[in-house]
Short mmCIF file of C-alpha atoms in Angstrom, two decimals:
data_model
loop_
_atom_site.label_atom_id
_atom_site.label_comp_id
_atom_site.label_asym_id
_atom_site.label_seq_id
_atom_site.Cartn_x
_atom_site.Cartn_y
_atom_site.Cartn_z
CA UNK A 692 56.23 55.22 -90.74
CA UNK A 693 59.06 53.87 -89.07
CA UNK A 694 58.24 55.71 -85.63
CA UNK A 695 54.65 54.03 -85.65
CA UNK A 696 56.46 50.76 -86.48
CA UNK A 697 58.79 51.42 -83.16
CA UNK A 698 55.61 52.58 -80.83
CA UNK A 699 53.56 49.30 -81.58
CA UNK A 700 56.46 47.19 -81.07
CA UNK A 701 56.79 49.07 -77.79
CA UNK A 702 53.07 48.51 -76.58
CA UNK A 703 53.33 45.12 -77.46
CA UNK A 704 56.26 44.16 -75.55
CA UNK A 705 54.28 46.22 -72.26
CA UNK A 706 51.39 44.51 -72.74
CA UNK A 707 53.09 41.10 -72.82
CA UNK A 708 55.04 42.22 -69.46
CA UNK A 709 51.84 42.69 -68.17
CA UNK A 710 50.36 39.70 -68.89
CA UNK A 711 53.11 37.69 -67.59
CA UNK A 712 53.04 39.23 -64.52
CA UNK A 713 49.27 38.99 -63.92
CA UNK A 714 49.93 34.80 -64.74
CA UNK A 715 52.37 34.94 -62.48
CA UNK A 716 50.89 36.61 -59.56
CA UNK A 717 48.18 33.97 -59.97
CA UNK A 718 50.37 30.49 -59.78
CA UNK A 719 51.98 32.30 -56.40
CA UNK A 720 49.38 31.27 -54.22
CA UNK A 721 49.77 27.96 -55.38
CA UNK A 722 53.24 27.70 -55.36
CA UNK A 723 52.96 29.27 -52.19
CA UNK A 724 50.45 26.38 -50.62
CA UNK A 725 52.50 23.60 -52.19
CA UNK A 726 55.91 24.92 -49.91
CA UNK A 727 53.59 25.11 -46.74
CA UNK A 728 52.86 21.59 -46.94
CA UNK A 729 56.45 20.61 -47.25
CA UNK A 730 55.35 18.51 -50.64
CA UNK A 731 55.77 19.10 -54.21
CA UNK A 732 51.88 18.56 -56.08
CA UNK A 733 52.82 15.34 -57.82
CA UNK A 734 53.64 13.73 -54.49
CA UNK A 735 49.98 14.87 -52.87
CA UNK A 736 48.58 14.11 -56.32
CA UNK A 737 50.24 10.37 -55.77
CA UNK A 738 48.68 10.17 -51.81
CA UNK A 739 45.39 11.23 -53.23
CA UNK A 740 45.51 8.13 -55.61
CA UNK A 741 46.55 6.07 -53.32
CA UNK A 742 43.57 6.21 -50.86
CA UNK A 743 41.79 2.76 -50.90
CA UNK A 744 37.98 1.94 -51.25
CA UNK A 745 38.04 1.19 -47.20
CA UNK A 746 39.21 4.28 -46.33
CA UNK A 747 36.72 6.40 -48.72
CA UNK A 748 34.19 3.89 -47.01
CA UNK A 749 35.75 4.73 -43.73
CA UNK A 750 35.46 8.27 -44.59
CA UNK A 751 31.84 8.23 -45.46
CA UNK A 752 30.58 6.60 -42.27
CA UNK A 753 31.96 9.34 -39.98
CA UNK A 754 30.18 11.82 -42.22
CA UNK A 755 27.14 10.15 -41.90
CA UNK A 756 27.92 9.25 -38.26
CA UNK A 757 25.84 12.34 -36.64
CA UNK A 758 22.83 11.44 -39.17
CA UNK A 759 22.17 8.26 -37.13
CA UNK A 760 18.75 8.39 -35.14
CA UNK A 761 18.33 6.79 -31.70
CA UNK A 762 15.64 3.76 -31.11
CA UNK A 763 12.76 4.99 -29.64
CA UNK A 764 12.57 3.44 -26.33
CA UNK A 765 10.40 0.92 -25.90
CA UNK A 766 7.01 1.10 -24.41
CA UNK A 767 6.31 -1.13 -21.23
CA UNK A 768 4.11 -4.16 -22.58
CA UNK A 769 0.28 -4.14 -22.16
CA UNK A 770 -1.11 -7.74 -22.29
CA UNK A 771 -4.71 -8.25 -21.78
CA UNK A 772 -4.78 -10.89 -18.61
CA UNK A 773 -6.58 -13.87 -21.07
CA UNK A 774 -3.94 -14.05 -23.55
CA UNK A 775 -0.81 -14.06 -20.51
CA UNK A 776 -2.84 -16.19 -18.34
CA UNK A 777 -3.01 -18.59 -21.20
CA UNK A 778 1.02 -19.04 -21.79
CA UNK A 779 1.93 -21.61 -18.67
CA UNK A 780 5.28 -20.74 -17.38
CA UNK A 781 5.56 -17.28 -18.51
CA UNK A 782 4.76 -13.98 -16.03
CA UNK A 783 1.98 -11.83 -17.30
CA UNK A 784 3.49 -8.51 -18.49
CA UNK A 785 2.59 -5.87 -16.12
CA UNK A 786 -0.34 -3.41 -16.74
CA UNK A 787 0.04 -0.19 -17.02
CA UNK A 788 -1.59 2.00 -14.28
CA UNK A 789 -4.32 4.00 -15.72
CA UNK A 790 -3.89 7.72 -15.28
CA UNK A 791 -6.04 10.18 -13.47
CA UNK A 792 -8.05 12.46 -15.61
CA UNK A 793 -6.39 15.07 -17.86
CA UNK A 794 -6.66 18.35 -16.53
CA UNK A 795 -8.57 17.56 -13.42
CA UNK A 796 -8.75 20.65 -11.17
CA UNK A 797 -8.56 20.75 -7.69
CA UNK A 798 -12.83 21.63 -7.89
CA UNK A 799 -13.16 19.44 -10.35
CA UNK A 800 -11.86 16.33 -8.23
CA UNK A 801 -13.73 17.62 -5.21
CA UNK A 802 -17.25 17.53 -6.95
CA UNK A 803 -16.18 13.87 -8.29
CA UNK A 804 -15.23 12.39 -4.88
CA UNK A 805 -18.30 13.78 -3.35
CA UNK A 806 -20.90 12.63 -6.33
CA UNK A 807 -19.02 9.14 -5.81
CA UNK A 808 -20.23 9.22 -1.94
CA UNK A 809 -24.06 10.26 -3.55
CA UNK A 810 -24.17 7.17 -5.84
CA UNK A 811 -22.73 4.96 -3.41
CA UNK A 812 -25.06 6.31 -0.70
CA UNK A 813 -27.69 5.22 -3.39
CA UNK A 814 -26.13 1.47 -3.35
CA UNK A 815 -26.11 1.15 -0.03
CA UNK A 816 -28.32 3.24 2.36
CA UNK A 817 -28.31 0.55 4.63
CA UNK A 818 -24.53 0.72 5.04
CA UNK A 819 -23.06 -0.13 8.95
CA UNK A 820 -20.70 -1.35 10.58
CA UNK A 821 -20.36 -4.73 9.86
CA UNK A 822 -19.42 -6.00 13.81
CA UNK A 823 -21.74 -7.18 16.27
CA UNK A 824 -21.47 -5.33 19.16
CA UNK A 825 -24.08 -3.54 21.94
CA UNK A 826 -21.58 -1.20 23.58
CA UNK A 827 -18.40 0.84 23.09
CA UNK A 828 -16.52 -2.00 25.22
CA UNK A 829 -18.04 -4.45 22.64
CA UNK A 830 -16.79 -2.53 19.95
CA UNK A 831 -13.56 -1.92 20.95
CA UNK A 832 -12.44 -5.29 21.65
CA UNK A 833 -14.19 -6.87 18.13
CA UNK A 834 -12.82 -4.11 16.27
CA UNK A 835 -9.04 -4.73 18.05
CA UNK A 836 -9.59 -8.68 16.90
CA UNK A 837 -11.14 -8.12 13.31
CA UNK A 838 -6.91 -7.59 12.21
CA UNK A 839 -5.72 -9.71 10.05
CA UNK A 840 -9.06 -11.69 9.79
CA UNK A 841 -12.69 -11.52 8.66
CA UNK A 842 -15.45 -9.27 10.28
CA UNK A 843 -17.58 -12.49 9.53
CA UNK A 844 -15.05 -14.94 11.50
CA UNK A 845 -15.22 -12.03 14.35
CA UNK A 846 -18.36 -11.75 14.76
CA UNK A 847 -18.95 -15.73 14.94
CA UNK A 848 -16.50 -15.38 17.84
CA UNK A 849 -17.18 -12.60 20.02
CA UNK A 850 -20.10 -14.42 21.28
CA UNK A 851 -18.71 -16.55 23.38
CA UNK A 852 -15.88 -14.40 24.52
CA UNK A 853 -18.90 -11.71 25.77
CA UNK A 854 -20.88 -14.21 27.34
CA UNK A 855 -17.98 -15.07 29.57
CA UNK A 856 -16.32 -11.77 29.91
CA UNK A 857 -19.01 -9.36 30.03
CA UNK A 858 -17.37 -6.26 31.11
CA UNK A 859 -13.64 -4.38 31.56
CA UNK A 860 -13.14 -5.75 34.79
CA UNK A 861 -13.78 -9.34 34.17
CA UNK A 862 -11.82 -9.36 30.96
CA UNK A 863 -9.14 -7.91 32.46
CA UNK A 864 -9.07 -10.54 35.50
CA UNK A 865 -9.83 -13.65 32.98
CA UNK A 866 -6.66 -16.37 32.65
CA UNK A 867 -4.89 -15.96 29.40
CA UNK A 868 -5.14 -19.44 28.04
CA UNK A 869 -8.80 -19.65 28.58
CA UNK A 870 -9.34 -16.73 26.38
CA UNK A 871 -6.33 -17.90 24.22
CA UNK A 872 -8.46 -21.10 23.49
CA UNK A 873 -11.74 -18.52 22.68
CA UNK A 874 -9.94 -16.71 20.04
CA UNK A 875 -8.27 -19.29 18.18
CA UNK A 876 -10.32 -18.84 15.14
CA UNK A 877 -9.63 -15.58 14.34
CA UNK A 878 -5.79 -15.83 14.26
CA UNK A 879 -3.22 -14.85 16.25
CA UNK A 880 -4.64 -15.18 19.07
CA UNK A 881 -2.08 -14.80 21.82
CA UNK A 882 -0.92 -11.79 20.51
CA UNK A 883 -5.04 -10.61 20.22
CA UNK A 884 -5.65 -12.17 23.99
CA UNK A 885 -2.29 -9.96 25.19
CA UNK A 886 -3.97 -6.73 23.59
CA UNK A 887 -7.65 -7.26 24.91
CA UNK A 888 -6.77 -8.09 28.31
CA UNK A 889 -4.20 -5.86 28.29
CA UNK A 890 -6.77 -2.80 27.13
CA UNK A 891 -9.31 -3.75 28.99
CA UNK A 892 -6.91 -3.29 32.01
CA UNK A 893 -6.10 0.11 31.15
CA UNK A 894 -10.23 0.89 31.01
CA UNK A 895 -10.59 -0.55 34.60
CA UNK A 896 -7.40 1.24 35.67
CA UNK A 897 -7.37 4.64 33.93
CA UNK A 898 -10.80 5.19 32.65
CA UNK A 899 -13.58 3.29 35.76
CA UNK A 900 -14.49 0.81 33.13
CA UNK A 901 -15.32 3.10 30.53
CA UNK A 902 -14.44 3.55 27.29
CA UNK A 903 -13.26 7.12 26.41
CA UNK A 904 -15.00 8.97 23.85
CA UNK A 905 -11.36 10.75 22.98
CA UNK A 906 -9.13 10.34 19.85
CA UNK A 907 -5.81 10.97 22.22
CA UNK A 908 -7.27 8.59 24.94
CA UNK A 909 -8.57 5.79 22.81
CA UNK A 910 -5.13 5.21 20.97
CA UNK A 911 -3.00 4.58 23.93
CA UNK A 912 -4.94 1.72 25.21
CA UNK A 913 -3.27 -1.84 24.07
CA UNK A 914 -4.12 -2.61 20.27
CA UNK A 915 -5.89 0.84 19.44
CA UNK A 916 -4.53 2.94 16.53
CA UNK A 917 -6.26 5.05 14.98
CA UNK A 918 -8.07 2.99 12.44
CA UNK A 919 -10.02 1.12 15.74
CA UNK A 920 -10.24 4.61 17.59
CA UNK A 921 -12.24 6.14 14.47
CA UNK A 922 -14.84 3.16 13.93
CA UNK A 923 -15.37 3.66 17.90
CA UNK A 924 -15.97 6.68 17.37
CA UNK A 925 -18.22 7.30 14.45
CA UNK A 926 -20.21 4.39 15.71
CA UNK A 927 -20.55 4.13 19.58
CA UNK A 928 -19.95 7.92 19.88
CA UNK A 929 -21.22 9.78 16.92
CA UNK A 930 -18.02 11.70 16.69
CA UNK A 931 -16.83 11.63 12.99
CA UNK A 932 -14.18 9.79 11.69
CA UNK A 933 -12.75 8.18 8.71
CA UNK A 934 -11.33 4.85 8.79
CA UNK A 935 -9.02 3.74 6.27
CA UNK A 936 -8.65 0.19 6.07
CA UNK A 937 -7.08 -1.77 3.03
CA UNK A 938 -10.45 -1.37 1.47
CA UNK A 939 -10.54 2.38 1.54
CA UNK A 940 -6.82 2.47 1.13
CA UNK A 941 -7.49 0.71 -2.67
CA UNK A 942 -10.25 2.44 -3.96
CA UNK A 943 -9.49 6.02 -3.07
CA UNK A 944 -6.09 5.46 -4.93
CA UNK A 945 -8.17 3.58 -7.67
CA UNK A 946 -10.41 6.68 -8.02
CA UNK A 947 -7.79 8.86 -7.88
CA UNK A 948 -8.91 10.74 -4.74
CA UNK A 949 -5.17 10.82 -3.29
CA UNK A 950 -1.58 9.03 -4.54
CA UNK A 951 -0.64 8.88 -0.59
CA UNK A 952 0.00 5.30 0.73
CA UNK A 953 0.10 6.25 4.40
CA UNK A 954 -2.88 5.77 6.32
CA UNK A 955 -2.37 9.25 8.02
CA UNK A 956 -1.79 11.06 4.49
CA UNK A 957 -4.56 9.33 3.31
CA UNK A 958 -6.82 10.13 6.23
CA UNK A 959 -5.75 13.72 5.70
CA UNK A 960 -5.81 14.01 1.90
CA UNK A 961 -9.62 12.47 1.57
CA UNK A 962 -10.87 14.30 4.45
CA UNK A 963 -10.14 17.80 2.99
CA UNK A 964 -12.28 16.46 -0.02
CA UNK A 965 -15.83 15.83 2.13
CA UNK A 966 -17.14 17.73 5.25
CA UNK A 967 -16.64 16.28 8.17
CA UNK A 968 -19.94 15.57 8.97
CA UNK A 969 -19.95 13.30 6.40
CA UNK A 970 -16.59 11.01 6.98
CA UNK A 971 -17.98 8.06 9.07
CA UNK A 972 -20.99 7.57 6.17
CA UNK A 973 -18.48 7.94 3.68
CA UNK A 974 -16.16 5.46 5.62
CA UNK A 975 -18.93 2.94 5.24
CA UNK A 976 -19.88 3.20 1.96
CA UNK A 977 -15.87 2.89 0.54
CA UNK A 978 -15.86 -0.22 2.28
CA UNK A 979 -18.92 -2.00 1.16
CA UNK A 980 -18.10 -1.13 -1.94
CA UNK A 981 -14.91 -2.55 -1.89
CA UNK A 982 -15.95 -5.72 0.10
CA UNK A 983 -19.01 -6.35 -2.67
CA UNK A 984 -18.13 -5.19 -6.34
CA UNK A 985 -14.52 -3.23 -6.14
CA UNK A 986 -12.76 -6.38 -4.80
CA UNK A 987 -9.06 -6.33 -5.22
CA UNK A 988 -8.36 -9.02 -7.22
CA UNK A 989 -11.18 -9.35 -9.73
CA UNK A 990 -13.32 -5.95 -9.68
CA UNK A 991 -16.32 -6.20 -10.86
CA UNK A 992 -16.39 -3.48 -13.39
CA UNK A 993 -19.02 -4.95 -15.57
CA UNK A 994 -21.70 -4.33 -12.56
CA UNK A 995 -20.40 -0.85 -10.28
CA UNK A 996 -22.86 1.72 -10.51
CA UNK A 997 -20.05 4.27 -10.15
CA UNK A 998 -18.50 3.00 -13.86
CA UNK A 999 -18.76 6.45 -15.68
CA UNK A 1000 -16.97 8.06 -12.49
CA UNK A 1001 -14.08 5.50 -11.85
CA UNK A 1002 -10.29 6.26 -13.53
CA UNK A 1003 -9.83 3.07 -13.48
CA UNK A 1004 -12.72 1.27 -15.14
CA UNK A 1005 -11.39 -1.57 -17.18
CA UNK A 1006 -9.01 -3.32 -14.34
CA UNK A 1007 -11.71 -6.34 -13.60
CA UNK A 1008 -14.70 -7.64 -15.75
CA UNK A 1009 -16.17 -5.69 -17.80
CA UNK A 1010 -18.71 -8.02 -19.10
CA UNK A 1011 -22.11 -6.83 -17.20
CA UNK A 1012 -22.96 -10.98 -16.86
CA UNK A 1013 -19.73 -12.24 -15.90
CA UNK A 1014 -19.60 -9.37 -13.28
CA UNK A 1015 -22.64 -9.87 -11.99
CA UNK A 1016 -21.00 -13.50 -10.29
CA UNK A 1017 -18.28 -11.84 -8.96
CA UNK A 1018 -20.17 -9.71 -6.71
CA UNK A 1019 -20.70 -10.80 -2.74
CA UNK A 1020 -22.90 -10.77 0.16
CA UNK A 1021 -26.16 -9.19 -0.30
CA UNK A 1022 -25.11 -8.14 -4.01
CA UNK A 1023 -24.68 -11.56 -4.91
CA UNK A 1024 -27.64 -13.27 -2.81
CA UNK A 1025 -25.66 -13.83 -0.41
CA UNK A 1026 -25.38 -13.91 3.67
CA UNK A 1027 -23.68 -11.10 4.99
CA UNK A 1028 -21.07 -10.76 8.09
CA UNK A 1029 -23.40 -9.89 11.19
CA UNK A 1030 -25.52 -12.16 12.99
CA UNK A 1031 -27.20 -9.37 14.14
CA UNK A 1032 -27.70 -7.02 11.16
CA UNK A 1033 -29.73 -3.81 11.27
CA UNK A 1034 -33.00 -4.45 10.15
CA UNK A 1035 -32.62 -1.55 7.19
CA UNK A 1036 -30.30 -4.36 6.10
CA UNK A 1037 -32.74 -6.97 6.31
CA UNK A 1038 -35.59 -4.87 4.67
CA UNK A 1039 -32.70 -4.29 1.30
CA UNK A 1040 -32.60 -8.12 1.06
CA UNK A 1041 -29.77 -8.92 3.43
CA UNK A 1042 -28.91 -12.24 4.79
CA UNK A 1043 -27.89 -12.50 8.30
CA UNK A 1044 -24.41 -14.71 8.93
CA UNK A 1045 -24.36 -18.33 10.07
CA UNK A 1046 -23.26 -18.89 13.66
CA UNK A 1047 -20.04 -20.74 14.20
CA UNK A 1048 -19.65 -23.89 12.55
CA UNK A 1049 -22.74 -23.93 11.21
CA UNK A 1050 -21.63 -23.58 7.82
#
């Protein structure tokens, strides 16, 4: 009895040695943490107390800090042109461009640029060259003086300066100030008298009074680039050509034919888009269409046959009866800019031009 007594007592007092240590081992990692950071736990307990509502408010905002979402930037403004016109003293927000269409392939665009020429050949199969002339010399000289001014205000000019200087030789041999005096309507016209006389030099002097049916001839006589060299051209010659005045320049951007804003890149870029059989027709019908409905201003979008083709539909009036008076020269009952017009022109309904000062 006794020796059972002795070996429970003995089990006892190992199993409480075991327990202790087990407790122990546990608080050592504590103990062990507290003497790292060099403060007893009532002293971190006290710091942890101590923290203010500002700094647990401080605390929470840099948590929340990388949460925060950016604005969305802002979109530039579209205004429709009635309500900005209407605010006096205020610019009208800038429109945005429209863009050319999604997912237009390179075949795609070609088969729209050249149904665009169809329709337009449609409009207009009477399209010309809107200067009076009878010859290439004609030409030249009325095509070097329509910069800068009307083909209308050119046309009621040339006249007179013909009639007096017929040819080359007697242009070139005329006295600056009388001719000076002759082109005074059609604006700067000492520079214009320096580059006619001074051209029609060259012709008596390189070329025996002839114009030359050449690209690389035509543009280095006086006030020839290539713009005058290429309705010379197409239209005393029969040589194609396109010629990209600020007509064609606006509506083959508007159509979204070509992005270039050079003349020469723009020559380039529409010409691989048509034969080139077809550029001085196509030249023609561009720019009666932009000198009649696609004006650049006020487009008449409300009245273009082309509507369904055009990127940009939606820039001018779109109201079919206020587009209608927007629209000029024949299209609008009007005269047009020869006094001499074809008579296809006159058999569509065309109006010849006044003569000077007659109204």
């Amino acid at each position: 009895m006794k020796k059972s007594a002795a070996s429970k007592e003995s089990a006892a007092s190992v199993k409480s040695a075991a327990s202790g240590e087990t407790s122990a081992s546990k608080k050592a990692p504590a103990a062990g943490k507290s003497a790292a950071s060099g403060e007893p736990p009532a002293a971190r307990k006290t710091s942890a107390a101590k923290k203010t509502p500002a700094a647990k408010k401080a605390g929470a905002a840099k948590k929340a800090a990388p949460l925060k979402r950016q604005a969305p930037a802002k979109k530039p403004a579209v205004a429709p042109k009635k309500a900005t016109a209407a605010v006096k003293g205020v610019a009208p927000a800038k429109t945005v461009a429209p863009k050319p269409p999604r997912g237009e392939s390179r075949t795609a665009l070609v088969r729209r640029a050249r149904r665009i020429d169809r329709e337009l050949a449609e409009v207009y199969p009477y399209a010309h060259p809107e200067l009076d002339f009878e010859n290439p010399f004609q030409l030249v000289v009325a095509t070097v003086l329509s910069a800068q001014t009307t083909d209308l205000r050119v046309n009621q000019t040339t006249p007179a300066l013909f009639a007096k200087y017929p040819t080359p030789e007697d242009l070139a041999a005329a006295v600056p100030e009388e001719v000076e005096e002759i082109l005074r309507p059609t604006g700067f016209f000492r520079a214009k008298t320096k580059s006619v006389i001074g051209l029609s030099k060259a012709l008596t002097e390189d070329f025996g009074g002839e114009v030359p049916g050449r690209l690389e001839d035509l543009v280095k006589l006086p006030g020839v680039g290539r713009k005058t060299a290429f309705v010379v051209l197409g239209n005393a010659f029969g040589r194609p050509g396109i010629t990209v005045d600020t007509h064609f320049q606006r509506l083959v951007r508007r159509w979204r034919w070509t992005e270039e804003t050079d003349p020469d890149k723009i020559e380039a870029a529409v010409g691989a888009l048509f034969p080139k059989s077809d550029w001085t027709d196509l030249s023609h019908h561009v720019i009666w269409h932009g000198r009649r409905i696609c004006h650049a201003r006020k487009p008449a979008c409300g009245a273009c046959p082309i509507a369904p083709l055009c990127p940009a539909y939606g820039e001018g009036e779109t109201d079919p009866e206020k587009a209608k008076k927007l629209l000029k020269y024949e299209k609008g009952g009007f005269p047009g800019q020869r006094l001499k017009p074809p008579q296809a022109y006159l058999d569509a309904g065309g109006k010849p031009a006044p003569p000077l000062g007659a109204g």
